């Protein structure tokens, strides 16, 4: 918090755009303007002295940069819309890479392509209304299931859990979900099985758990047979052989958000003993 | 040299007042097709110019500043999927749900192995082999589409391959 306050003071005092390179992994605030490496000429804190000599100055400015969640393009300027740490990913082949803000929030805003867990709240004609935790329930066509036809309706009841993907998600329209991919296969989407436990966590924790090198999940997977479904909307569904095991699992996942690696190790070793 | 205007002016000057009044026909009448023949070049030009003026005045155009969106090098993307290489959201451990476990391997391996896969893809049948195989098919398929009368022209040679007989009927010019 002290860090954020310091940054805020500095930002509002100088009221000047900072270079994106210079604030990587630092806190950025909504309303702040960032300068991409191509725009830094003389404006950034580095100044002209530090800049290496460029041979292809003209070609440089055409590098494409992707601005992810938490950033917004406004003309040629890059503005911050969320509070959090600025992250950057180097590009795979050419381009300027991806910038985004790693923020902590609980409110979910539907994004096209996201896999989420929804609860069916209503069946009306040929669409289901699904609560996904957004500002508006999403619609889900009964034809958007694997193998579904007009004759062969999927067996979906009110109250069922649905794991699906957004195909339409923007600020002006009702979000729309589907449970098939572009090839018409389910790929694990559809109604999530019976029983189990659904609980909500912050959106940041979901991303932390789904990161490719997440130690928590590797540890959890060693405990006992279990199944987990993660929705990008902050919902987690867990199921194990017994209710007790399911509850332990849910508690671990919920608690590990604010634990250090050592604390986690302790808990996992204690669980392994019991 | 343009003799038209000066010649016309001279002629008009020579005409009497009464005659001038008589020749003054309305513009609309002069514009008619049958009147065009008798017109001299000056009045013709005048009429054409007027017509052009009317047409250009009646043209519609939008009184707006030019909208020119500059090509931007910043692309907006609101999904974390692209940024963080997140794993597939369904997981199963220690054989709880074998179906999901299989799916998990498949979906999570997709990101990593894509590069490797491209290299291992090899052609089962080389292009040359394919061409050779189709070579023999030309005759067989050709026979299928040939008319009954022409079918006799297809003969089997010593290899068993069917080939069209080359002799073509054509017009022979008589010698005289």
Short mmCIF file of C-alpha atoms in Angstrom, two decimals:
data_model
loop_
_atom_site.label_atom_id
_atom_site.label_comp_id
_atom_site.label_asym_id
_atom_site.label_seq_id
_atom_site.Cartn_x
_atom_site.Cartn_y
_atom_site.Cartn_z
CA UNK A 1 0.00 0.00 0.00
CA UNK A 2 2.85 2.31 0.86
CA UNK A 3 4.35 1.59 -2.51
CA UNK A 4 1.13 2.45 -4.34
CA UNK A 5 0.78 5.69 -2.40
CA UNK A 6 4.34 6.63 -3.27
CA UNK A 7 3.74 5.92 -6.92
CA UNK A 8 0.54 7.94 -6.87
CA UNK A 9 2.27 10.91 -5.31
CA UNK A 10 5.04 10.73 -7.85
CA UNK A 11 2.64 10.39 -10.74
CA UNK A 12 0.36 13.23 -9.79
CA UNK A 13 3.24 15.46 -8.91
CA UNK A 14 4.99 15.04 -12.23
CA UNK A 15 1.80 14.44 -14.29
CA UNK A 16 3.92 13.03 -17.08
CA UNK A 17 3.70 9.80 -19.04
CA UNK A 18 6.14 7.18 -17.93
CA UNK A 19 7.91 4.72 -20.18
CA UNK A 20 6.37 1.27 -20.11
CA UNK A 21 9.81 -0.31 -20.00
CA UNK A 22 10.72 1.64 -16.88
CA UNK A 23 7.66 0.62 -14.85
CA UNK A 24 7.59 -3.11 -15.65
CA UNK A 25 6.38 -5.10 -12.63
CA UNK A 26 5.62 -1.86 -10.82
CA UNK A 27 2.27 -0.50 -9.75
CA UNK A 28 0.43 1.57 -12.34
CA UNK A 29 -2.74 3.56 -11.70
CA UNK A 30 -5.87 4.19 -13.76
CA UNK A 31 -5.56 7.31 -15.88
CA UNK A 32 -1.83 7.05 -16.19
CA UNK A 33 -0.31 7.25 -19.63
CA UNK A 34 2.42 4.88 -20.72
CA UNK A 35 4.98 5.35 -23.43
CA UNK A 36 5.97 2.45 -25.60
CA UNK A 37 9.65 1.97 -26.41
CA UNK A 38 9.07 3.49 -29.87
CA UNK A 39 7.54 6.65 -28.42
CA UNK A 40 10.17 7.30 -25.81
CA UNK A 41 12.21 9.72 -27.92
CA UNK A 42 13.40 12.36 -25.53
CA UNK A 43 10.21 12.23 -23.47
CA UNK A 44 11.03 9.37 -21.17
CA UNK A 45 13.16 9.67 -18.09
CA UNK A 46 16.01 7.97 -19.96
CA UNK A 47 16.51 10.97 -22.19
CA UNK A 48 18.41 11.08 -25.43
CA UNK A 49 21.75 10.27 -23.89
CA UNK A 50 20.93 6.72 -22.88
CA UNK A 51 19.24 5.71 -26.09
CA UNK A 52 21.28 3.43 -28.31
CA UNK A 53 21.87 4.55 -31.86
CA UNK A 54 19.17 3.30 -34.15
CA UNK A 55 19.95 2.18 -37.65
CA UNK A 56 16.39 1.56 -38.75
CA UNK A 57 14.53 4.34 -36.99
CA UNK A 58 11.74 4.33 -39.57
CA UNK A 59 11.07 0.63 -39.40
CA UNK A 60 11.04 0.63 -35.64
CA UNK A 61 7.80 2.55 -35.26
CA UNK A 62 5.77 -0.04 -37.11
CA UNK A 63 6.26 -2.72 -34.49
CA UNK A 64 2.89 -4.01 -33.33
CA UNK A 65 2.18 -4.04 -29.63
CA UNK A 66 -0.70 -5.84 -27.97
CA UNK A 67 -2.26 -4.16 -24.96
CA UNK A 68 -4.02 -6.64 -22.77
CA UNK A 69 -6.49 -6.30 -19.90
CA UNK A 70 -6.14 -3.13 -17.85
CA UNK A 71 -4.81 -1.05 -20.73
CA UNK A 72 -6.62 0.91 -23.36
CA UNK A 73 -5.58 2.45 -26.64
CA UNK A 74 -6.61 6.06 -27.15
CA UNK A 75 -5.41 7.24 -30.50
CA UNK A 76 -1.71 6.63 -30.36
CA UNK A 77 -1.58 6.78 -26.59
CA UNK A 78 -1.63 3.88 -24.18
CA UNK A 79 -3.70 4.47 -21.05
CA UNK A 80 -4.01 2.45 -17.88
CA UNK A 81 -7.56 1.57 -16.75
CA UNK A 82 -6.90 -0.73 -13.80
CA UNK A 83 -4.71 -0.57 -10.77
CA UNK A 84 -2.08 -3.27 -10.57
CA UNK A 85 1.34 -4.34 -11.66
CA UNK A 86 2.36 -3.82 -15.27
CA UNK A 87 3.44 -7.05 -16.93
CA UNK A 88 5.10 -7.69 -20.24
CA UNK A 89 5.59 -10.76 -22.36
CA UNK A 90 8.26 -10.90 -25.01
CA UNK A 91 6.91 -11.71 -28.44
CA UNK A 92 7.34 -15.14 -29.95
CA UNK A 93 8.28 -13.96 -33.40
CA UNK A 94 8.63 -10.26 -34.13
CA UNK A 95 6.33 -7.54 -32.81
CA UNK A 96 6.53 -5.61 -29.60
CA UNK A 97 5.08 -8.24 -27.28
CA UNK A 98 2.17 -7.98 -24.92
CA UNK A 99 1.62 -5.52 -22.07
CA UNK A 100 -1.08 -6.00 -19.46
CA UNK A 101 -1.95 -5.08 -15.90
CA UNK A 102 -1.98 -7.83 -13.32
CA UNK A 103 -4.75 -6.59 -11.08
CA UNK A 104 -6.59 -7.93 -8.08
CA UNK A 105 -10.35 -7.95 -8.50
CA UNK A 106 -13.45 -9.98 -7.77
CA UNK A 107 -15.87 -8.57 -10.29
CA UNK A 108 -15.94 -10.49 -13.51
CA UNK A 109 -16.46 -8.82 -16.88
CA UNK A 110 -17.13 -11.29 -19.70
CA UNK A 111 -14.38 -11.52 -22.28
CA UNK A 112 -14.64 -13.28 -25.61
CA UNK A 113 -12.91 -16.64 -25.54
CA UNK A 114 -12.89 -17.05 -21.77
CA UNK A 115 -13.81 -20.42 -20.29
CA UNK A 116 -16.22 -19.92 -17.39
CA UNK A 117 -18.47 -21.84 -15.04
CA UNK A 118 -22.09 -20.74 -15.20
CA UNK A 119 -25.27 -21.71 -13.42
CA UNK A 120 -28.39 -22.27 -15.50
CA UNK A 121 -31.07 -19.96 -14.11
CA UNK A 122 -33.84 -20.25 -16.68
CA UNK A 123 -34.96 -22.24 -19.67
CA UNK A 124 -36.88 -20.18 -22.19
CA UNK A 125 -37.70 -21.64 -25.58
CA UNK A 126 -34.49 -22.42 -27.37
CA UNK A 127 -32.04 -20.63 -25.10
CA UNK A 128 -30.84 -21.08 -21.54
CA UNK A 129 -30.06 -18.15 -19.30
CA UNK A 130 -26.78 -18.72 -17.52
CA UNK A 131 -25.50 -16.76 -14.54
CA UNK A 132 -21.77 -16.23 -15.02
CA UNK A 133 -21.20 -13.58 -12.40
CA UNK A 134 -21.18 -10.72 -14.90
CA UNK A 135 -23.50 -7.74 -14.96
CA UNK A 136 -25.98 -9.63 -17.09
CA UNK A 137 -26.80 -13.33 -17.49
CA UNK A 138 -25.35 -14.95 -20.59
CA UNK A 139 -27.47 -16.72 -23.17
CA UNK A 140 -26.72 -20.25 -24.26
CA UNK A 141 -28.43 -21.85 -27.23
CA UNK A 142 -29.58 -25.44 -26.82
CA UNK A 143 -27.93 -26.15 -30.17
CA UNK A 144 -24.52 -25.10 -28.85
CA UNK A 145 -23.82 -28.52 -27.30
CA UNK A 146 -21.95 -31.39 -28.84
CA UNK A 147 -24.25 -33.64 -30.82
CA UNK A 148 -27.31 -31.47 -30.21
CA UNK A 149 -29.90 -31.12 -32.96
CA UNK A 150 -33.41 -29.69 -33.09
CA UNK A 151 -34.77 -33.15 -32.29
CA UNK A 152 -32.09 -34.21 -29.88
CA UNK A 153 -32.06 -31.60 -27.12
CA UNK A 154 -29.32 -31.66 -24.51
CA UNK A 155 -30.39 -32.66 -21.03
CA UNK A 156 -29.88 -29.42 -19.16
CA UNK A 157 -31.93 -28.50 -16.11
CA UNK A 158 -32.26 -25.26 -14.18
CA UNK A 159 -29.53 -25.23 -11.52
CA UNK A 160 -27.02 -27.24 -13.53
CA UNK A 161 -23.44 -26.09 -13.77
CA UNK A 162 -22.16 -25.35 -17.25
CA UNK A 163 -18.54 -25.11 -18.33
CA UNK A 164 -18.50 -23.08 -21.50
CA UNK A 165 -16.84 -20.44 -23.58
CA UNK A 166 -17.91 -16.92 -24.59
CA UNK A 167 -18.39 -16.27 -28.28
CA UNK A 168 -19.99 -12.86 -27.89
CA UNK A 169 -18.87 -10.59 -25.09
CA UNK A 170 -18.82 -6.84 -25.38
CA UNK A 171 -20.07 -3.93 -23.39
CA UNK A 172 -23.10 -3.26 -25.56
CA UNK A 173 -24.55 -6.73 -26.01
CA UNK A 174 -25.77 -9.65 -24.00
CA UNK A 175 -22.94 -12.15 -23.64
CA UNK A 176 -23.40 -15.45 -25.42
CA UNK A 177 -21.90 -18.78 -24.44
CA UNK A 178 -21.34 -22.02 -26.29
CA UNK A 179 -20.27 -25.48 -25.17
CA UNK A 180 -18.56 -26.53 -28.39
CA UNK A 181 -15.41 -25.39 -30.11
CA UNK A 182 -15.14 -24.28 -33.72
CA UNK A 183 -14.97 -27.91 -34.86
CA UNK A 184 -18.20 -28.79 -33.06
CA UNK A 185 -16.55 -30.89 -30.37
CA UNK A 186 -17.24 -30.47 -26.66
CA UNK A 187 -13.59 -30.65 -25.53
CA UNK A 188 -14.64 -30.96 -21.92
CA UNK A 189 -17.28 -28.24 -22.09
CA UNK A 190 -20.91 -28.85 -21.27
CA UNK A 191 -22.73 -29.76 -18.07
CA UNK A 192 -20.38 -30.47 -15.16
CA UNK A 193 -21.20 -33.75 -13.44
CA UNK A 194 -23.25 -34.31 -10.31
CA UNK A 195 -22.21 -33.46 -6.74
CA UNK A 196 -19.00 -31.59 -6.06
CA UNK A 197 -18.63 -28.16 -4.53
CA UNK A 198 -18.67 -24.77 -6.20
CA UNK A 199 -17.04 -21.78 -4.55
CA UNK A 200 -15.84 -18.34 -5.54
CA UNK A 201 -12.35 -16.90 -5.33
CA UNK A 202 -10.72 -13.76 -6.70
CA UNK A 203 -9.93 -13.57 -10.39
CA UNK A 204 -6.25 -13.21 -9.61
CA UNK A 205 -6.16 -16.54 -7.80
CA UNK A 206 -7.65 -18.35 -10.79
CA UNK A 207 -4.91 -17.01 -12.99
CA UNK A 208 -2.29 -17.89 -10.39
CA UNK A 209 -3.55 -21.46 -10.22
CA UNK A 210 -3.77 -21.87 -13.97
CA UNK A 211 -0.26 -20.60 -14.61
CA UNK A 212 1.81 -23.29 -16.34
CA UNK A 213 4.36 -23.51 -13.52
CA UNK A 214 1.96 -23.48 -10.57
CA UNK A 215 3.35 -25.49 -7.65
CA UNK A 216 0.08 -25.49 -5.74
CA UNK A 217 -1.75 -27.62 -8.25
CA UNK A 218 1.13 -30.04 -8.59
CA UNK A 219 1.12 -30.52 -4.82
CA UNK A 220 -2.67 -30.81 -4.66
CA UNK A 221 -2.65 -33.43 -7.40
CA UNK A 222 -0.45 -35.69 -5.30
CA UNK A 223 -2.85 -35.79 -2.34
CA UNK A 224 -5.71 -38.01 -3.47
CA UNK A 225 -7.87 -38.64 -6.56
CA UNK A 226 -9.78 -35.45 -7.34
CA UNK A 227 -11.24 -33.34 -10.07
CA UNK A 228 -11.19 -29.55 -10.43
CA UNK A 229 -12.78 -27.15 -12.89
CA UNK A 230 -11.57 -23.55 -13.05
CA UNK A 231 -13.71 -20.80 -14.53
CA UNK A 232 -12.07 -17.53 -15.49
CA UNK A 233 -15.01 -15.82 -13.77
CA UNK A 234 -13.59 -16.74 -10.36
CA UNK A 235 -15.54 -19.93 -9.78
CA UNK A 236 -13.93 -23.22 -8.87
CA UNK A 237 -15.71 -26.55 -8.79
CA UNK A 238 -14.05 -29.39 -6.91
CA UNK A 239 -14.92 -33.00 -6.33
CA UNK A 240 -13.17 -35.83 -4.52
CA UNK A 241 -14.16 -39.29 -3.30
CA UNK A 242 -15.62 -38.13 0.00
CA UNK A 243 -17.23 -34.93 1.22
CA UNK A 244 -14.43 -34.45 3.74
CA UNK A 245 -11.77 -34.60 1.06
CA UNK A 246 -13.73 -32.18 -1.11
CA UNK A 247 -13.95 -29.69 1.74
CA UNK A 248 -10.25 -29.94 2.52
CA UNK A 249 -9.48 -29.32 -1.12
CA UNK A 250 -11.72 -26.25 -1.27
CA UNK A 251 -10.16 -24.84 1.89
CA UNK A 252 -6.62 -25.32 0.60
CA UNK A 253 -7.35 -23.62 -2.69
CA UNK A 254 -9.08 -20.73 -0.99
CA UNK A 255 -6.35 -20.28 1.61
CA UNK A 256 -3.32 -20.57 -0.65
CA UNK A 257 -3.88 -17.14 -2.18
CA UNK A 258 -2.09 -15.36 0.65
CA UNK A 259 0.37 -18.02 1.76
CA UNK A 260 4.09 -18.10 1.25
CA UNK A 261 5.78 -21.11 -0.28
CA UNK A 262 7.02 -22.26 3.16
CA UNK A 263 3.56 -22.10 4.71
CA UNK A 264 2.17 -24.10 1.83
CA UNK A 265 4.84 -26.75 2.24
CA UNK A 266 3.98 -27.11 5.92
CA UNK A 267 0.31 -27.60 5.22
CA UNK A 268 0.88 -30.10 2.45
CA UNK A 269 3.25 -32.16 4.57
CA UNK A 270 0.70 -32.17 7.40
CA UNK A 271 -2.01 -33.30 5.02
CA UNK A 272 0.17 -36.05 3.61
CA UNK A 273 0.67 -37.44 7.12
CA UNK A 274 -2.99 -37.59 8.01
CA UNK B 1 -7.09 30.44 -84.63
CA UNK B 2 -10.67 30.48 -83.48
CA UNK B 3 -12.75 32.19 -86.06
CA UNK B 4 -16.08 31.30 -84.50
CA UNK B 5 -16.72 34.03 -81.93
CA UNK B 6 -15.40 36.92 -83.97
CA UNK B 7 -17.26 35.72 -87.07
CA UNK B 8 -20.48 35.32 -85.13
CA UNK B 9 -20.14 38.79 -83.63
CA UNK B 10 -19.62 40.30 -87.05
CA UNK B 11 -22.63 38.50 -88.40
CA UNK B 12 -24.80 39.57 -85.50
CA UNK B 13 -23.71 43.15 -85.93
CA UNK B 14 -24.78 43.06 -89.53
CA UNK B 15 -28.25 41.79 -88.80
CA UNK B 16 -31.18 44.14 -88.35
CA UNK B 17 -32.99 44.57 -85.02
CA UNK B 18 -36.12 42.80 -86.25
CA UNK B 19 -34.20 39.77 -87.40
CA UNK B 20 -32.44 39.57 -84.06
CA UNK B 21 -35.68 39.52 -82.20
CA UNK B 22 -36.94 36.78 -84.44
CA UNK B 23 -33.96 34.49 -83.89
CA UNK B 24 -34.07 34.76 -80.13
CA UNK B 25 -35.45 31.40 -79.18
CA UNK B 26 -35.73 30.12 -75.69
CA UNK B 27 -32.90 28.10 -74.26
CA UNK B 28 -35.05 25.08 -73.71
CA UNK B 29 -36.04 25.09 -77.31
CA UNK B 30 -32.46 25.45 -78.43
CA UNK B 31 -31.45 22.48 -76.36
CA UNK B 32 -33.80 20.18 -78.23
CA UNK B 33 -32.27 17.63 -80.52
CA UNK B 34 -33.69 18.85 -83.79
CA UNK B 35 -32.50 22.40 -83.09
CA UNK B 36 -28.89 21.35 -82.61
CA UNK B 37 -28.12 21.11 -86.32
CA UNK B 38 -28.76 24.71 -87.11
CA UNK B 39 -26.93 26.20 -84.13
CA UNK B 40 -23.61 27.90 -84.63
CA UNK B 41 -20.64 26.79 -82.59
CA UNK B 42 -20.74 29.70 -80.17
CA UNK B 43 -24.25 29.16 -78.86
CA UNK B 44 -23.61 25.43 -78.77
CA UNK B 45 -20.67 25.93 -76.50
CA UNK B 46 -22.60 28.32 -74.33
CA UNK B 47 -25.40 25.84 -73.87
CA UNK B 48 -23.02 23.04 -73.03
CA UNK B 49 -21.30 25.12 -70.40
CA UNK B 50 -24.58 26.04 -68.79
CA UNK B 51 -25.62 22.43 -68.73
CA UNK B 52 -22.38 21.43 -67.07
CA UNK B 53 -22.84 24.12 -64.46
CA UNK B 54 -26.30 22.84 -63.59
CA UNK B 55 -25.09 19.28 -63.30
CA UNK B 56 -22.15 20.15 -61.05
CA UNK B 57 -24.35 22.32 -58.86
CA UNK B 58 -26.83 19.53 -58.35
CA UNK B 59 -24.20 17.02 -57.31
CA UNK B 60 -24.48 15.93 -53.67
CA UNK B 61 -21.52 15.82 -51.42
CA UNK B 62 -21.02 15.47 -47.68
CA UNK B 63 -19.77 18.59 -45.99
CA UNK B 64 -17.56 16.74 -43.52
CA UNK B 65 -13.90 16.79 -42.66
CA UNK B 66 -12.05 13.80 -44.07
CA UNK B 67 -12.11 10.85 -41.71
CA UNK B 68 -8.72 9.30 -41.81
CA UNK B 69 -7.93 6.67 -39.21
CA UNK B 70 -4.22 6.32 -38.89
CA UNK B 71 -2.98 2.76 -38.86
CA UNK B 72 -2.33 2.01 -35.25
CA UNK B 73 0.41 -0.22 -33.99
CA UNK B 74 -1.36 -0.90 -30.71
CA UNK B 75 -3.84 -3.77 -30.70
CA UNK B 76 -6.38 -4.13 -27.92
CA UNK B 77 -7.00 -7.55 -26.46
CA UNK B 78 -9.05 -8.04 -23.33
CA UNK B 79 -8.30 -11.68 -22.67
CA UNK B 80 -5.77 -13.00 -20.20
CA UNK B 81 -5.44 -16.20 -22.22
CA UNK B 82 -3.13 -14.54 -24.72
CA UNK B 83 -1.05 -12.86 -22.05
CA UNK B 84 -0.36 -15.55 -19.53
CA UNK B 85 -0.40 -18.90 -21.37
CA UNK B 86 -2.97 -20.26 -18.94
CA UNK B 87 -3.63 -23.97 -18.69
CA UNK B 88 -6.85 -25.67 -19.65
CA UNK B 89 -9.44 -25.19 -16.89
CA UNK B 90 -10.50 -28.79 -16.34
CA UNK B 91 -8.25 -31.03 -14.33
CA UNK B 92 -8.31 -34.46 -12.84
CA UNK B 93 -5.62 -36.12 -10.76
CA UNK B 94 -4.75 -39.70 -9.89
CA UNK B 95 -7.34 -41.23 -12.16
CA UNK B 96 -10.47 -39.65 -10.72
CA UNK B 97 -11.87 -38.88 -14.14
CA UNK B 98 -9.82 -40.61 -16.87
CA UNK B 99 -11.72 -38.80 -19.60
CA UNK B 100 -10.71 -35.39 -18.29
CA UNK B 101 -7.17 -36.57 -17.69
CA UNK B 102 -6.82 -37.54 -21.33
CA UNK B 103 -8.31 -34.23 -22.38
CA UNK B 104 -5.96 -32.36 -20.06
CA UNK B 105 -2.89 -33.89 -21.67
CA UNK B 106 -4.24 -33.11 -25.10
CA UNK B 107 -5.21 -29.50 -24.40
CA UNK B 108 -2.15 -28.54 -22.40
CA UNK B 109 0.26 -30.22 -24.77
CA UNK B 110 -1.15 -28.19 -27.63
CA UNK B 111 0.77 -25.04 -26.72
CA UNK B 112 4.09 -26.74 -26.18
CA UNK B 113 4.24 -29.27 -28.97
CA UNK B 114 2.96 -27.19 -31.80
CA UNK B 115 6.44 -26.22 -32.88
CA UNK B 116 7.73 -29.77 -32.73
CA UNK B 117 4.76 -31.16 -34.60
CA UNK B 118 5.36 -28.99 -37.61
CA UNK B 119 8.77 -30.52 -38.14
CA UNK B 120 7.61 -34.10 -37.89
CA UNK B 121 4.84 -33.77 -40.42
CA UNK B 122 6.01 -35.60 -43.51
CA UNK B 123 4.33 -36.48 -46.70
CA UNK B 124 3.14 -40.07 -46.86
CA UNK B 125 3.14 -40.01 -50.64
CA UNK B 126 5.62 -37.84 -52.44
CA UNK B 127 4.39 -35.58 -55.20
CA UNK B 128 6.30 -37.52 -57.82
CA UNK B 129 4.81 -40.83 -56.76
CA UNK B 130 1.36 -39.32 -56.86
CA UNK B 131 1.89 -37.99 -60.36
CA UNK B 132 3.12 -41.39 -61.54
CA UNK B 133 0.10 -43.12 -60.13
CA UNK B 134 -2.31 -40.72 -61.76
CA UNK B 135 -0.55 -41.08 -65.09
CA UNK B 136 -2.00 -44.52 -65.60
CA UNK B 137 -5.42 -43.33 -64.60
CA UNK B 138 -5.74 -40.80 -67.40
CA UNK B 139 -6.81 -43.38 -69.95
CA UNK B 140 -9.16 -45.28 -67.64
CA UNK B 141 -11.00 -42.20 -66.53
CA UNK B 142 -10.96 -40.85 -70.05
CA UNK B 143 -12.74 -43.96 -71.26
CA UNK B 144 -15.45 -43.47 -68.70
CA UNK B 145 -16.33 -40.09 -70.04
CA UNK B 146 -15.94 -40.97 -73.71
CA UNK B 147 -19.00 -41.50 -75.86
CA UNK B 148 -19.90 -44.97 -77.01
CA UNK B 149 -18.73 -44.28 -80.52
CA UNK B 150 -15.34 -43.07 -79.28
CA UNK B 151 -14.89 -45.90 -76.83
CA UNK B 152 -13.55 -48.14 -79.57
CA UNK B 153 -10.66 -45.74 -79.94
CA UNK B 154 -9.38 -46.69 -76.54
CA UNK B 155 -7.27 -49.79 -76.84
CA UNK B 156 -5.43 -51.83 -74.31
CA UNK B 157 -1.72 -51.95 -74.97
CA UNK B 158 0.68 -54.69 -73.89
CA UNK B 159 0.86 -53.43 -70.30
CA UNK B 160 -2.85 -53.59 -69.84
CA UNK B 161 -2.98 -49.80 -69.73
CA UNK B 162 -5.72 -48.18 -71.62
CA UNK B 163 -4.69 -45.42 -73.95
CA UNK B 164 -6.60 -43.43 -76.51
CA UNK B 165 -5.75 -44.19 -80.09
CA UNK B 166 -4.12 -41.18 -81.59
CA UNK B 167 -5.68 -41.38 -85.11
CA UNK B 168 -8.05 -38.50 -85.39
CA UNK B 169 -10.62 -37.94 -88.06
CA UNK B 170 -10.06 -34.70 -89.83
CA UNK B 171 -10.99 -32.92 -92.95
CA UNK B 172 -8.85 -33.86 -95.91
CA UNK B 173 -8.66 -31.26 -98.51
CA UNK B 174 -9.36 -32.73 -101.95
CA UNK B 175 -6.68 -32.21 -104.55
CA UNK B 176 -7.65 -30.90 -107.87
#
